[in-house]
Coordinates of C-alpha atoms in Angstrom, one line a residue:
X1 CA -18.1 -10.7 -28.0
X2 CA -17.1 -14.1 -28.1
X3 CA -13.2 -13.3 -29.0
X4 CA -13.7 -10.8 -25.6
X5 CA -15.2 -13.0 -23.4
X6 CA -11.9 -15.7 -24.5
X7 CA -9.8 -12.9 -23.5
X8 CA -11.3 -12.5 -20.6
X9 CA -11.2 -16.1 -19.3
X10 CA -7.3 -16.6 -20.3
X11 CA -6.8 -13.4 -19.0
X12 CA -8.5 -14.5 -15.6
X13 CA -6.7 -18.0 -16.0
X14 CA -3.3 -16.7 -16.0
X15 CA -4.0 -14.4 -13.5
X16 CA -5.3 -17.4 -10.9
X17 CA -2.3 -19.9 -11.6
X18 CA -0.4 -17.5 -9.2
X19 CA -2.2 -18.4 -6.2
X20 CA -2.5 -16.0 -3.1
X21 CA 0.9 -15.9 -2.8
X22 CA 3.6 -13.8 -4.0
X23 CA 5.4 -14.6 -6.8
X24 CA 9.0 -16.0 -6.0
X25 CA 11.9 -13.3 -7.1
X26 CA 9.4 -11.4 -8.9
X27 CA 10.9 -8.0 -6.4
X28 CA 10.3 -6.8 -3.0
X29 CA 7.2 -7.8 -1.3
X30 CA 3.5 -7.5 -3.2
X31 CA 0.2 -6.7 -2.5
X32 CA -2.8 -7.7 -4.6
X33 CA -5.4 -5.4 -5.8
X34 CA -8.6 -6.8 -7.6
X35 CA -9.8 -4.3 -10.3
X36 CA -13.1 -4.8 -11.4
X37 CA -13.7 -4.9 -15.7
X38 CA -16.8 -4.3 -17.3
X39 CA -17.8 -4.6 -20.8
X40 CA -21.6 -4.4 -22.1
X41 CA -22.5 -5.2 -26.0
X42 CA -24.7 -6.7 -28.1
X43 CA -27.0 -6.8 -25.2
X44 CA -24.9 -8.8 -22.7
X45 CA -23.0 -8.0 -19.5
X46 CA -19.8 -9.2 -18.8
X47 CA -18.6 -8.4 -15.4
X48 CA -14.6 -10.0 -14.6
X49 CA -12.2 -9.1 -11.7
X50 CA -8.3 -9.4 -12.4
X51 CA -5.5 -9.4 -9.9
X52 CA -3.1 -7.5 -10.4
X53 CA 0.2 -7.1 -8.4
X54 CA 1.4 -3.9 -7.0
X55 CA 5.4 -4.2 -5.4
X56 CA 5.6 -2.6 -2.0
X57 CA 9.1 -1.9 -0.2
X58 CA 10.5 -5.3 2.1
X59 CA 13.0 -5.2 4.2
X60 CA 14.8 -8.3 6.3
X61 CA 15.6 -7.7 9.9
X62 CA 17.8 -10.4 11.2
X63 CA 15.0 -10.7 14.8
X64 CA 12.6 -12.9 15.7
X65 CA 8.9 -11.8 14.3
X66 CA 7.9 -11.1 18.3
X67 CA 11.1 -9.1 18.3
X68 CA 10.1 -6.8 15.6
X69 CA 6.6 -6.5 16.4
X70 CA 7.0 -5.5 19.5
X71 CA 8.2 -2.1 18.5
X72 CA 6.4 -2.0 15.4
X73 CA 3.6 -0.2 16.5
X74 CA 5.9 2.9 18.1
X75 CA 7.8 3.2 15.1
X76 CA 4.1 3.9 13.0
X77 CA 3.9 6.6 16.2
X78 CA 7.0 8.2 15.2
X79 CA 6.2 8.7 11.7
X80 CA 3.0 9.7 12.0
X81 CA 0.5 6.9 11.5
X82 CA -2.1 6.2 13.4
X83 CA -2.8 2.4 14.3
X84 CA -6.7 1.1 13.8
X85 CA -6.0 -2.9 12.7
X86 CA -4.2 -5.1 14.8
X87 CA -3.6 -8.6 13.9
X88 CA -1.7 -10.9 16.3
X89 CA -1.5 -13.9 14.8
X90 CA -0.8 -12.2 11.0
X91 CA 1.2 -9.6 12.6
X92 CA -0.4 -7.4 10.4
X93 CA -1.1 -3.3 11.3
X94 CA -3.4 -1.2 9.4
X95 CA -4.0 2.6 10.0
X96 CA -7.8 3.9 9.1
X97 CA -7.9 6.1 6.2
X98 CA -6.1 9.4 7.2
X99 CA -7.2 12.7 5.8
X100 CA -4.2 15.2 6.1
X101 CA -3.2 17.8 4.7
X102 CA 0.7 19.1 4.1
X103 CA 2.5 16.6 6.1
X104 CA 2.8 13.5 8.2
X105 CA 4.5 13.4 10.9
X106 CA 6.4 16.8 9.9
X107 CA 7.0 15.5 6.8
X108 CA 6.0 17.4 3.7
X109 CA 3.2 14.3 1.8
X110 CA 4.9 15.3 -1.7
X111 CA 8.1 13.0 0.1
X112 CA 5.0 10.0 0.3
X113 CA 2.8 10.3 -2.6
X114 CA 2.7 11.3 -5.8
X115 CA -0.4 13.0 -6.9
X116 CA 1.2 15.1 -10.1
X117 CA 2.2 18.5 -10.3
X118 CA 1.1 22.3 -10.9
X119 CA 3.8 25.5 -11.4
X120 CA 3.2 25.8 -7.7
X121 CA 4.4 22.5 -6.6
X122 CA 3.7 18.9 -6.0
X123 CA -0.5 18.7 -5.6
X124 CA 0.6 16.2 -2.4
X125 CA 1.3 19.4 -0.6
X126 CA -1.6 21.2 -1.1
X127 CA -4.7 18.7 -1.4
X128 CA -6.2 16.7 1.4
X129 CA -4.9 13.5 1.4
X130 CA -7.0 10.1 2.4
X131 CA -4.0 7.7 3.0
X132 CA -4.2 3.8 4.3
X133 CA -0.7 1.9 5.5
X134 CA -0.5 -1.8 6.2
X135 CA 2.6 -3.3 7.5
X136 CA 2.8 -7.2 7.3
X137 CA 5.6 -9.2 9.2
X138 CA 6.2 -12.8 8.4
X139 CA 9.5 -14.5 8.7
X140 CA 10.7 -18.1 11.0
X141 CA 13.7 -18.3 13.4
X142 CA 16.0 -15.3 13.4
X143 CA 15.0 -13.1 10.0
X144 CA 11.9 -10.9 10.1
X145 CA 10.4 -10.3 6.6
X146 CA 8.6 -6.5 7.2
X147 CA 6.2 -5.4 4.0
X148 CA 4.8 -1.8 3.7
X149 CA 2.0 -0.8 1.4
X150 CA 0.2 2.8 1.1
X151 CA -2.8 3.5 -0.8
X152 CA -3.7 7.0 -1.2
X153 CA -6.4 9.6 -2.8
X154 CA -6.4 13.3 -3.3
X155 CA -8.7 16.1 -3.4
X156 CA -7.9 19.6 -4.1
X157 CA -9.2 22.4 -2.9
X158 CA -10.2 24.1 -6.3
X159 CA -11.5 20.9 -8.5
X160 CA -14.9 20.7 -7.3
X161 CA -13.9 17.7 -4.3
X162 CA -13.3 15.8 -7.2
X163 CA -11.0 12.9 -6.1
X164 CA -7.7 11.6 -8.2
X165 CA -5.8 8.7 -7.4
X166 CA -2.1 9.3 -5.9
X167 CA 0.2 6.9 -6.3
X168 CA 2.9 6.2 -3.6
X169 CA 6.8 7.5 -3.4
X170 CA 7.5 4.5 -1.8
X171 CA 9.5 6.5 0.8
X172 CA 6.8 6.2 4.1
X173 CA 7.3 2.3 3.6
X174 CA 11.0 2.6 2.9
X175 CA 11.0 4.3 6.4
X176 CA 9.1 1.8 8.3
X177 CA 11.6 -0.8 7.6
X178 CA 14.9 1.6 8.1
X179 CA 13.5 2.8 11.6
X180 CA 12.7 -0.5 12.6
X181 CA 16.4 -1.9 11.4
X182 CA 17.8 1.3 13.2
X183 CA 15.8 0.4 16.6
X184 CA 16.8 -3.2 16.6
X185 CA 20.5 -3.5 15.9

C-alpha cells in the first residue's frame, strides 16, 4: 500500500507541475478533465484525482476577439447548438446537455461522436445522445485563438438505459472554427 500510495503522490506531482494552463506545443488547444481514482486495501481508503488532458480542435482567425465573438453565437445557431453559458469577460459559450437523437443540425451524430458500432451502423445514429459544447476564444491584437470541446454519452434504445461513454469525431468543433473563418474573411 505504501509502494501505491508513492505512485499516487508522483503521479499527482507530475500531473500539478503543469499548472492550469495548457501545455506549450503539446497540439491544438486542451481541456482538462479530473478523473477521480480509488483504491481500498488493507483497510485503508485512498481517494486521488489526476488531470489528465484531452486535445480539442483550435483554430486562429486573424480578428480581434470582439470581432469573432460577435458572430460566435450565430454560427452555434447554424449548426445546431443551443447556447445556455455566456461568459463576457472569458468569451467562453457552453450549450446545456443536449439529448438528440439522429442528427444535429441535419447532420447525421455518427459525423460528431463516436459511440462504436453494430452491423446496422454507427450506435451515434440510433441512440439518444446527451452532448455538452464549449467554445473558448482568447487571443490579443489581431489573432483570435477559437477552442472547441464536446463531451458526449449514449443510451440505446435496447440496453436497459444503460449509458456508454462516446467519444468525439472532432468534426462539430472542426466546424465551429471553419464557419467562423468562412464568416469573417
Amino acid at each position: 500500500m505504501q509502494r501505491l500510495r508513492g505512485f499516487f503522490i508522483l503521479a499527482l506531482a507530475g500531473c500539478s507541475s503543469a499548472g492550469n494552463s495548457p501545455p506549450v506545443g503539446s497540439g491544438p488547444g486542451t481541456v482538462f478533465e479530473n478523473k477521480n481514482i480509488s483504491n481500498s486495501g488493507a483497510g485503508e481508503l485512498l481517494d486521488a484525482t489526476v488531470q489528465s488532458t484531452k486535445f480539442v480542435s483550435s483554430a486562429s482567425i486573424g480578428r480581434p476577439v470582439d470581432d469573432v465573438w460577435a458572430v460566435l453565437p450565430d454560427i452555434w445557431t447554424t449548426l445546431g447548438i443551443t447556447v445556455d453559458g455566456i461568459s463576457q469577460t472569458e468569451h467562453r459559450l457552453t450549450s446545456p446537455i443536449m439529448r438528440v437523437r439522429r442528427a444535429l443540425g441535419g447532420v447525421p451524430l455518427s459525423r460528431y461522436v463516436e459511440c462504436g458500432r453494430t452491423a446496422m451502423g454507427p450506435n451515434a445514429d440510433s441512440y439518444f445522445i446527451a452532448l455538452k459544447v464549449e467554445t473558448v476564444l482568447s487571443g490579443s491584437g489581431r489573432t483570435t485563438i477559437v477552442q472547441s470541446a464536446l463531451k458526449a454519452t449514449g443510451e440505446g434504445t435496447g440496453n436497459g438505459g444503460q449509458q456508454v461513454r462516446c467519444s468525439s469525431t472532432g468534426e462539430l468543433e472542426n466546424r465551429i472554427g471553419e464557419r467562423l473563418l468562412k464568416r469573417l474573411q
